[in-house]
Short mmCIF file of C-alpha atoms in Angstrom, two decimals:
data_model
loop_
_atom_site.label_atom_id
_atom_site.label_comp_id
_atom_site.label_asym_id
_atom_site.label_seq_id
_atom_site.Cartn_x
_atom_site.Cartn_y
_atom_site.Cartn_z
CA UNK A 88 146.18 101.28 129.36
CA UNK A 89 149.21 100.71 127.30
CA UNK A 90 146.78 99.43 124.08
CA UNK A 91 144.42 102.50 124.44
CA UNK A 92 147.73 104.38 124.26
CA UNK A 93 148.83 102.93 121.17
CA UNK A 94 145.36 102.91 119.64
CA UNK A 95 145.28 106.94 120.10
CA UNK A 96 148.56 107.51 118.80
CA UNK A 97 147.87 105.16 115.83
CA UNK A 98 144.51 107.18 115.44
CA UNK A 99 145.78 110.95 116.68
CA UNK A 100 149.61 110.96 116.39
CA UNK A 101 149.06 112.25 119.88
CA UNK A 102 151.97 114.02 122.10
CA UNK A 103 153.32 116.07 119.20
CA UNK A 104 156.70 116.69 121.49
CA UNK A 105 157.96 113.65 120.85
CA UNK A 106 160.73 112.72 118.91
CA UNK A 107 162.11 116.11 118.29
CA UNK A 108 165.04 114.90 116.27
CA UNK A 109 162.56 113.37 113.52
CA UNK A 110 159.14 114.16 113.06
CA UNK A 111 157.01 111.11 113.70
CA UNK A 112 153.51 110.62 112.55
CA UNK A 113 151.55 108.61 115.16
CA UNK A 114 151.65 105.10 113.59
CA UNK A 115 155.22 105.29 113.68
CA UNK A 116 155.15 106.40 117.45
CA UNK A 117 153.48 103.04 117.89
CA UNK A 118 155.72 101.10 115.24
CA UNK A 119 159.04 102.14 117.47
CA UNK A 120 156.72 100.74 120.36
CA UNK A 121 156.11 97.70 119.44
CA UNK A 122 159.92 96.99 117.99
CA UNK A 123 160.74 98.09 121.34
CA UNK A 124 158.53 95.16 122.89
CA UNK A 125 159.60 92.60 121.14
CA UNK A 126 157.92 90.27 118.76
CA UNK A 127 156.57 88.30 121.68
CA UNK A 128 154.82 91.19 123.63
CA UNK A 129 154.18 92.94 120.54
CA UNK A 130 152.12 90.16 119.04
CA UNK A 131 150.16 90.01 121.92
CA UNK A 132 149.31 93.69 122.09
CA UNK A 133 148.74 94.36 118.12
CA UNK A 134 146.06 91.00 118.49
CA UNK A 135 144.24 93.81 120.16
CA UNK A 136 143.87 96.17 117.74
CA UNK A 137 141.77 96.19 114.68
CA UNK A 138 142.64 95.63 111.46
CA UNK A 139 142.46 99.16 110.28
CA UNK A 140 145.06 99.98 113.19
CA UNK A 141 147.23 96.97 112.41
CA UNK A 142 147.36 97.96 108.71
CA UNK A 143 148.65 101.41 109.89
CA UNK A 144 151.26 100.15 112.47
CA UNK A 145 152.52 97.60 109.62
CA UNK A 146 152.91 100.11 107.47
CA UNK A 147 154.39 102.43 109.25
CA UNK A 148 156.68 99.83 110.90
CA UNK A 149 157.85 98.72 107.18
CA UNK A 150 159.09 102.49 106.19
CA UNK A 151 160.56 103.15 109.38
CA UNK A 152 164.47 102.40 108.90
CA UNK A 153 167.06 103.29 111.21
CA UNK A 154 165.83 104.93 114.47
CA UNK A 155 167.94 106.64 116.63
CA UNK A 156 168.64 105.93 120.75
CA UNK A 157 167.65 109.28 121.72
CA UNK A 158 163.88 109.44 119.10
CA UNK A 159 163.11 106.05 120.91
CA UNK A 160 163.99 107.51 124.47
CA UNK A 161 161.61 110.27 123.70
CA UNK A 162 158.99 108.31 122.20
CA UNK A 163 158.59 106.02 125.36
CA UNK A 164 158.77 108.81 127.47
CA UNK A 165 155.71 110.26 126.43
CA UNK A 166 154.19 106.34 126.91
CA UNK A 167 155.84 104.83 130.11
CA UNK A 168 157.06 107.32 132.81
CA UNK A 169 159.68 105.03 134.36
CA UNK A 170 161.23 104.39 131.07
CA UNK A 171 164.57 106.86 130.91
CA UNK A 172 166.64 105.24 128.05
CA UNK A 173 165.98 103.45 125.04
CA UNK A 174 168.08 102.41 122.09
CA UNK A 175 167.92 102.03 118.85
CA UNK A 176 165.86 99.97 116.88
CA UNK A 177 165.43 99.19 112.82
CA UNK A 178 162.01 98.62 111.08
CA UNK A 179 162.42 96.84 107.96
CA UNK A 180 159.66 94.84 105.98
CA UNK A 181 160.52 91.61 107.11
CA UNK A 182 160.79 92.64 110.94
CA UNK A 183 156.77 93.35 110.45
CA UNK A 184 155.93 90.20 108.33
CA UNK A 185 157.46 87.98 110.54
CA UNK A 186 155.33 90.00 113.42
CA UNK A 187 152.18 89.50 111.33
CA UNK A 188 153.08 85.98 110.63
CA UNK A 189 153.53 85.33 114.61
CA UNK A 190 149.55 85.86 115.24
CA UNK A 191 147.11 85.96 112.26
CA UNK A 192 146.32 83.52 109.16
CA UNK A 193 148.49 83.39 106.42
CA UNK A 194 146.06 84.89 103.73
CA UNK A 195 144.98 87.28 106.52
CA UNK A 196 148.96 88.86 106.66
CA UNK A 197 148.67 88.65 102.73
CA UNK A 198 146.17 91.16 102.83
CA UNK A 199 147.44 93.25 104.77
CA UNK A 200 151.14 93.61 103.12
CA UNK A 201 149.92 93.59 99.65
CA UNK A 202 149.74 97.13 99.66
CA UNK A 203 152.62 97.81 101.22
CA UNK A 204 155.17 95.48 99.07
CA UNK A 205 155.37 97.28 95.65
CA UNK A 206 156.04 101.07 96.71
CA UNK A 207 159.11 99.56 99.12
CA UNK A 208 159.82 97.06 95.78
CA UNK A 209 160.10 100.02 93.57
CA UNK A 210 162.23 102.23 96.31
CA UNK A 211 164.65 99.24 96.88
CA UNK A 212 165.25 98.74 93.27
CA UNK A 213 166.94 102.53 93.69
CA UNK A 214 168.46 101.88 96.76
CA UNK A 215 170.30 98.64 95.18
CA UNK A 216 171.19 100.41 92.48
CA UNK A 217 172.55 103.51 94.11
CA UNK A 218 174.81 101.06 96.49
CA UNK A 219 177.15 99.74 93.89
CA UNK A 220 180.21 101.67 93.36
CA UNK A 221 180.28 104.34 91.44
CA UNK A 222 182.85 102.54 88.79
CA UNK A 223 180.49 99.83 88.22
CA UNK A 224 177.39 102.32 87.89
CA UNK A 225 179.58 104.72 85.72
CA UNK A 226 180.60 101.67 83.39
CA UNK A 227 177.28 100.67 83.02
CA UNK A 228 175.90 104.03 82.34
CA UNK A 229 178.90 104.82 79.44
CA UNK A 230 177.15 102.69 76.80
CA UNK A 231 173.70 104.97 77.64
CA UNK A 232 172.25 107.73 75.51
CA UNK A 233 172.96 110.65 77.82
CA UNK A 234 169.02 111.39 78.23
CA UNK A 235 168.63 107.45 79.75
CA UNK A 236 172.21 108.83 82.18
CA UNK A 237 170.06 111.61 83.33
CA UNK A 238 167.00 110.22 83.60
CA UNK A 239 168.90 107.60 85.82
CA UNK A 240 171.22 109.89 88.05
CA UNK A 241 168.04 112.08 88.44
CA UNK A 242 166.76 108.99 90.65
CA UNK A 243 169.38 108.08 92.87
CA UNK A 244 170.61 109.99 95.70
CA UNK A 245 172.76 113.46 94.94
CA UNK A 246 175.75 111.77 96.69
CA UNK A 247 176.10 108.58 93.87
CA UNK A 248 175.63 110.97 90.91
CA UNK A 249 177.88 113.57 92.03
CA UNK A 250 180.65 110.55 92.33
CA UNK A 251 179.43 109.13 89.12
CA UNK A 252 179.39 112.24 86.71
CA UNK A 253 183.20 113.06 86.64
CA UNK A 254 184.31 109.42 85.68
CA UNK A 255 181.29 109.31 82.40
CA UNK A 256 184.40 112.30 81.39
CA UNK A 257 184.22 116.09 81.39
CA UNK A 258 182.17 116.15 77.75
CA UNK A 259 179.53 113.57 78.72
CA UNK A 260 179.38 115.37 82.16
CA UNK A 261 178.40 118.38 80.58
CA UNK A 262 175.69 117.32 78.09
CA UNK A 263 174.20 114.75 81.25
CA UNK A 264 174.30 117.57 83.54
CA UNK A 265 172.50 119.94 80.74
CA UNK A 266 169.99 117.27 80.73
CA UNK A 267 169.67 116.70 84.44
CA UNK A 268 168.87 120.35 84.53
CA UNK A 269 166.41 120.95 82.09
CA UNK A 270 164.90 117.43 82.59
CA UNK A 271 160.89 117.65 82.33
CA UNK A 272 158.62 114.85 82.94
CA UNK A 273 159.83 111.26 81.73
CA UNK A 274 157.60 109.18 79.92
CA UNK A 275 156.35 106.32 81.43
CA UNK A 276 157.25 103.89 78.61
CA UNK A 277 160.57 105.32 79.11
CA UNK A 278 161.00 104.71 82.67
CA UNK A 279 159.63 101.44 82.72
CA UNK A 280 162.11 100.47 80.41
CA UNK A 281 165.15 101.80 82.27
CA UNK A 282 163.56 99.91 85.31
CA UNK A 283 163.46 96.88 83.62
CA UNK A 284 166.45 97.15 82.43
CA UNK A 285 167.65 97.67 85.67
CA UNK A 286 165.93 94.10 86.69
CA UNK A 287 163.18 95.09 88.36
CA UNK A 288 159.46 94.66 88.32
CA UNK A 289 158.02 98.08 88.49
CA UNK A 290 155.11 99.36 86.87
CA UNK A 291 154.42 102.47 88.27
CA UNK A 292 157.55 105.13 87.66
CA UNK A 293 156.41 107.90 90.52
CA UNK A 294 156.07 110.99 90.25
CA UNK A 295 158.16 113.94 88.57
CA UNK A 296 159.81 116.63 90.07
CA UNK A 297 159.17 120.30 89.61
CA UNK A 298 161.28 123.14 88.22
CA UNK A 299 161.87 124.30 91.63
CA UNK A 300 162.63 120.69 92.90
CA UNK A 301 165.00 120.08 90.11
CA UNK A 302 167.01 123.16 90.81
CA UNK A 303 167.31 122.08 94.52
CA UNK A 304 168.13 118.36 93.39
CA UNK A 305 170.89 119.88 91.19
CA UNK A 306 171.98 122.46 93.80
CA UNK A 307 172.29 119.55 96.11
CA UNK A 308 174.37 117.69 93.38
CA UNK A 309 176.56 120.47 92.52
CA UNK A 310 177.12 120.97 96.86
CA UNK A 311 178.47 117.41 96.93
CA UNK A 312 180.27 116.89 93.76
CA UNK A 313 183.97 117.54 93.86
CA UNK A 314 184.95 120.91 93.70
CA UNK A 315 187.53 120.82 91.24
CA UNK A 316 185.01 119.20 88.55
CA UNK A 317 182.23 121.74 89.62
CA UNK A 318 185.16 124.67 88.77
CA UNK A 319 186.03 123.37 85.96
CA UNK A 320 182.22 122.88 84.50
CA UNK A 321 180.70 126.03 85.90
CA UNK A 322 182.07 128.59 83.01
CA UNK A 323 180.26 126.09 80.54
CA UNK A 324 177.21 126.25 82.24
CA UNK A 325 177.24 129.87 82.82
CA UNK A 326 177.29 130.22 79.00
CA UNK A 327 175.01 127.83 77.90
CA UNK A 328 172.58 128.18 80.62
CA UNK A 329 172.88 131.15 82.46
CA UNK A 330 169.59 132.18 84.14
CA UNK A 331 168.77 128.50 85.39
CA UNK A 332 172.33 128.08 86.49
CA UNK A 333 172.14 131.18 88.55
CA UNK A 334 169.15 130.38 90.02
CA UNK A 335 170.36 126.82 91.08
CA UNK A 336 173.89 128.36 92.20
CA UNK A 337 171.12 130.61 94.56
CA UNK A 338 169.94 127.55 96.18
CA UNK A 339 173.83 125.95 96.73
CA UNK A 340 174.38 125.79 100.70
CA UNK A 341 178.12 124.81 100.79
CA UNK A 342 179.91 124.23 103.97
CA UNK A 343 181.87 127.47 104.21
CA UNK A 344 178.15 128.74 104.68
CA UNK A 345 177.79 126.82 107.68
CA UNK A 346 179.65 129.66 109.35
CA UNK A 347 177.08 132.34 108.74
CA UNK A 348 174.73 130.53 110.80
CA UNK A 349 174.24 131.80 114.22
CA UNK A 350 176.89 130.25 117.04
CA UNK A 351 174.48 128.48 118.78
CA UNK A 352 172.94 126.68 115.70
CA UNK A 353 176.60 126.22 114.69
CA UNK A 354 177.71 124.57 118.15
CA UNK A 355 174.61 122.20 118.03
CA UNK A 356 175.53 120.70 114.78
CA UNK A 357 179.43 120.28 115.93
CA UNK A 358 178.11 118.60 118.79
CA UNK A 359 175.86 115.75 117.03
CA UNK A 360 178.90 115.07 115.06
CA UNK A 361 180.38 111.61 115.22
CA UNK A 362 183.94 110.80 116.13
CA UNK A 363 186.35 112.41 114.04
CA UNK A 364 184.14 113.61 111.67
CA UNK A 365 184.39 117.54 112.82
CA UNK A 366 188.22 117.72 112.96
CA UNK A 367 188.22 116.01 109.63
CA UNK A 368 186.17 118.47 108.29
CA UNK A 369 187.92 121.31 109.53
CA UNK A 370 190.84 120.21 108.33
CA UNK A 371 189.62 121.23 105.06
CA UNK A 372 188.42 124.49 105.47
CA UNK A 373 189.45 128.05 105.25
CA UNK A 374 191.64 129.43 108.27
CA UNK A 375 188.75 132.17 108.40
CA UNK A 376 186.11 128.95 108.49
CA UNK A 377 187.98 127.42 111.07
CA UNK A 378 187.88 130.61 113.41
CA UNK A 379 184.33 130.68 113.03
CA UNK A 380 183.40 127.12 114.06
CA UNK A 381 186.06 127.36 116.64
CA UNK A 382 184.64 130.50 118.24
CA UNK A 383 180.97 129.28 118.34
CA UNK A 384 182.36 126.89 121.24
CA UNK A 385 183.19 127.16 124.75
CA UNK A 386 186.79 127.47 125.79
CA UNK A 387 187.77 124.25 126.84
CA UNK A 388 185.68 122.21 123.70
CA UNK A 389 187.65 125.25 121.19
CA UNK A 390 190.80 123.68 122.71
CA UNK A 391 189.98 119.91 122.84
CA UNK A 392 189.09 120.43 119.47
CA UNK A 393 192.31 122.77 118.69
CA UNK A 394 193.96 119.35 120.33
CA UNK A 395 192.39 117.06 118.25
CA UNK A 396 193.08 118.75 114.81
CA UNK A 397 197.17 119.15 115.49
CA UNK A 398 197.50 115.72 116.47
CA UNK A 399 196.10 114.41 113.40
CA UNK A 400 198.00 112.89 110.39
CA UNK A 401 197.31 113.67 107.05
CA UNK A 402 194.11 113.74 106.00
CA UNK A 403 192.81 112.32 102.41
CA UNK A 404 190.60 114.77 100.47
CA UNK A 405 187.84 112.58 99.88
CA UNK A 406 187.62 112.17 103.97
CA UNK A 407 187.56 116.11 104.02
CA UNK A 408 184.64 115.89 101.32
CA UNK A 409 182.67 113.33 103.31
CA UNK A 410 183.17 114.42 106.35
CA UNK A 411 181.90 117.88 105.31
CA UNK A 412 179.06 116.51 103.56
CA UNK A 413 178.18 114.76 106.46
CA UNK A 414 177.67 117.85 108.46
CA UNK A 415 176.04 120.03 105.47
CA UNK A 416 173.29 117.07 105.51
CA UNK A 417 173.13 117.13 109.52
CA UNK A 418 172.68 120.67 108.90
CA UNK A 419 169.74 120.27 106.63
CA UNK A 420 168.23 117.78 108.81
CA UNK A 421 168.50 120.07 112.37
CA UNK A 422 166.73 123.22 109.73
CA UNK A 423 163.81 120.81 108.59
CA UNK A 424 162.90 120.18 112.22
CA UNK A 425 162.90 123.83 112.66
CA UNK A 426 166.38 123.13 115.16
CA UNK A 427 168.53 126.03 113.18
CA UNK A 428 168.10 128.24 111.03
CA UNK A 429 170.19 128.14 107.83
CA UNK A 430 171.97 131.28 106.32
CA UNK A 431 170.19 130.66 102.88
CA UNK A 432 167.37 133.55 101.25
CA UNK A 433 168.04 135.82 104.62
CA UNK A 434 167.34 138.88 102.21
CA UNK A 435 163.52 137.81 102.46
CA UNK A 436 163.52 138.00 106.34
CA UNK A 437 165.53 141.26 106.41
CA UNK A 438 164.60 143.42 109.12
CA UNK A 439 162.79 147.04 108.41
#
């Protein structure tokens, strides 16, 4: 029963409930599964499925990355009734070779991840990339042409540029910024250089963002980079550039806009925050801000959390910054599983 299970939700993505936090495609229903069985078990249930469905669970189990307690809980509920809690699990490449490598023929497993090593090569060489500091990134970015600094910071996540672009200096943060902005498709000689430069074997460069996705890249940027440098660029940019920098100023979702959201939507992303992270956050906001989130709660969290804020000590800026970041991305997440609603283009849902 439990293999005709995981066949159909390799095959279906069956019981589309599940996982409500994260939208799951069905081979990664049955990736979590397996993880959750252990390499043992698991070996002995993937030996019965075919290799098309093996190739899929592999696959899927090799993407996965960090899953959350409460995803895995809901996955297995919608498997094994008497299962209540789960934790968390992490799927990583070598988590499903060594699973491969537990039950089938060496050149068999070959086969299988060939496909699946050279997209996750080319994304790691990114992700290595993007977790050195941003000293060492800047430094080795000074000595660039600034069309090689945007191509670069235009592939690595909006948090590591925006850290990066104030220390290349306020000139060179301009013109890479200009760049970033009007950016079109990069050659592929060009890219594969960069890439190799960067030490890494990549032949394929992916594919290019459009107008629209550039604009929400930069307004993404411009949401985490520190305000002061974002003040003190903007009047350039609103010369040089002013239609495309109004149009990516319309996409900006900042975290004083967090408190046009409805109090519900605003109470359910205080309440998936982390420790400290909401009183940290608050601590840098507007008094009128601070009403707002503190309102959208019931009276004895609005004074836990009233509590919690006096007794802290000072609190760095950066940790304001991150911490607010941290909830304008929990935000975004919550909105692309259709959770809230965020305050951003209301005007074309107006009511008549």
């Amino acid at each position: 029963m439990a293999v005709a299970n995981l066949k159909r939700a390799t095959s279906t993505g069956a019981n589309a409930a599940a996982a409500r936090r994260r939208k799951l495609t069905g081979p990664q229903k049955a990736a979590i599964l397996f993880l959750c069985l252990g390499e043992k078990r698991g070996s002995a249930l993937l030996q019965q499925l075919d290799d098309v469905e093996i190739q899929q669970v592999t696959r899927a189990m090799s993407g996965l990355g960090s899953i959350s307690s409460e995803t895995v809980e809901q996955v297995l509920s919608d498997f094994v009734e008497d299962i209540t809690n789960g934790g968390g699990v992490v799927g990583s490449f070598a988590v499903a070779e060594n699973l491969l490598r537990s039950l089938l023929p060496g050149d068999q497993v070959e086969g299988i991840l060939k496909d699946i090593r050279g997209p996750l090569k080319e994304r790691d060489l990114w992700a290595r990339f993007g977790a050195l500091s941003e000293n060492v990134i800047a430094n080795y970015l000074k000595g660039e042409h600034e069309q090689t600094i945007a191509a670069i910071l235009s592939n690595v996540k909006t948090d590591v540029a925006a850290k990066v672009l104030p220390i290349l200096g306020p000139e060179k943060m301009q013109n890479v910024v200009e760049r970033m902005i009007r950016m079109e498709a990069v050659p592929h000689h060009m890219m594969k250089q960069i890439e190799e430069s960067l030490q890494s074997d990549i032949i394929n460069a992916g594919a290019q963002p459009t107008t629209t996705e550039q604009h929400q890249r930069m307004a993404d940027l411009f949401n985490k980079l520190d305000r002061n440098a974002f003040d003190a660029m903007a009047p350039a940019l609103e010369e040089s550039i002013p239609d495309t920098f109004d149009a990516i100023k319309a996409k900006m979702f900042t975290f004083e806009d967090l408190v046009k959201m409805d109090a519900m939507d605003l109470a359910k992303i205080m309440r998936g925050m982390p420790g400290n992270t909401l009183p940290t956050a608050l601590r840098g906001a507007s008094q009128g801000a601070r009403d707002a989130f503190l309102n959208a709660l019931p009276a004895r969290s609005r004074d836990m959390l009233q509590e919690e804020m006096d007794s802290m000590g000072p609190v760095r800026r950066r940790e304001v910054s991150a911490a607010q970041s941290m909830m304008l991305d929990y935000a975004r997440t919550l909105a692309e599983e259709d959770q809230v609603r965020l305050p951003i283009n209301d005007e074309d849902d107006e009511m008549f």
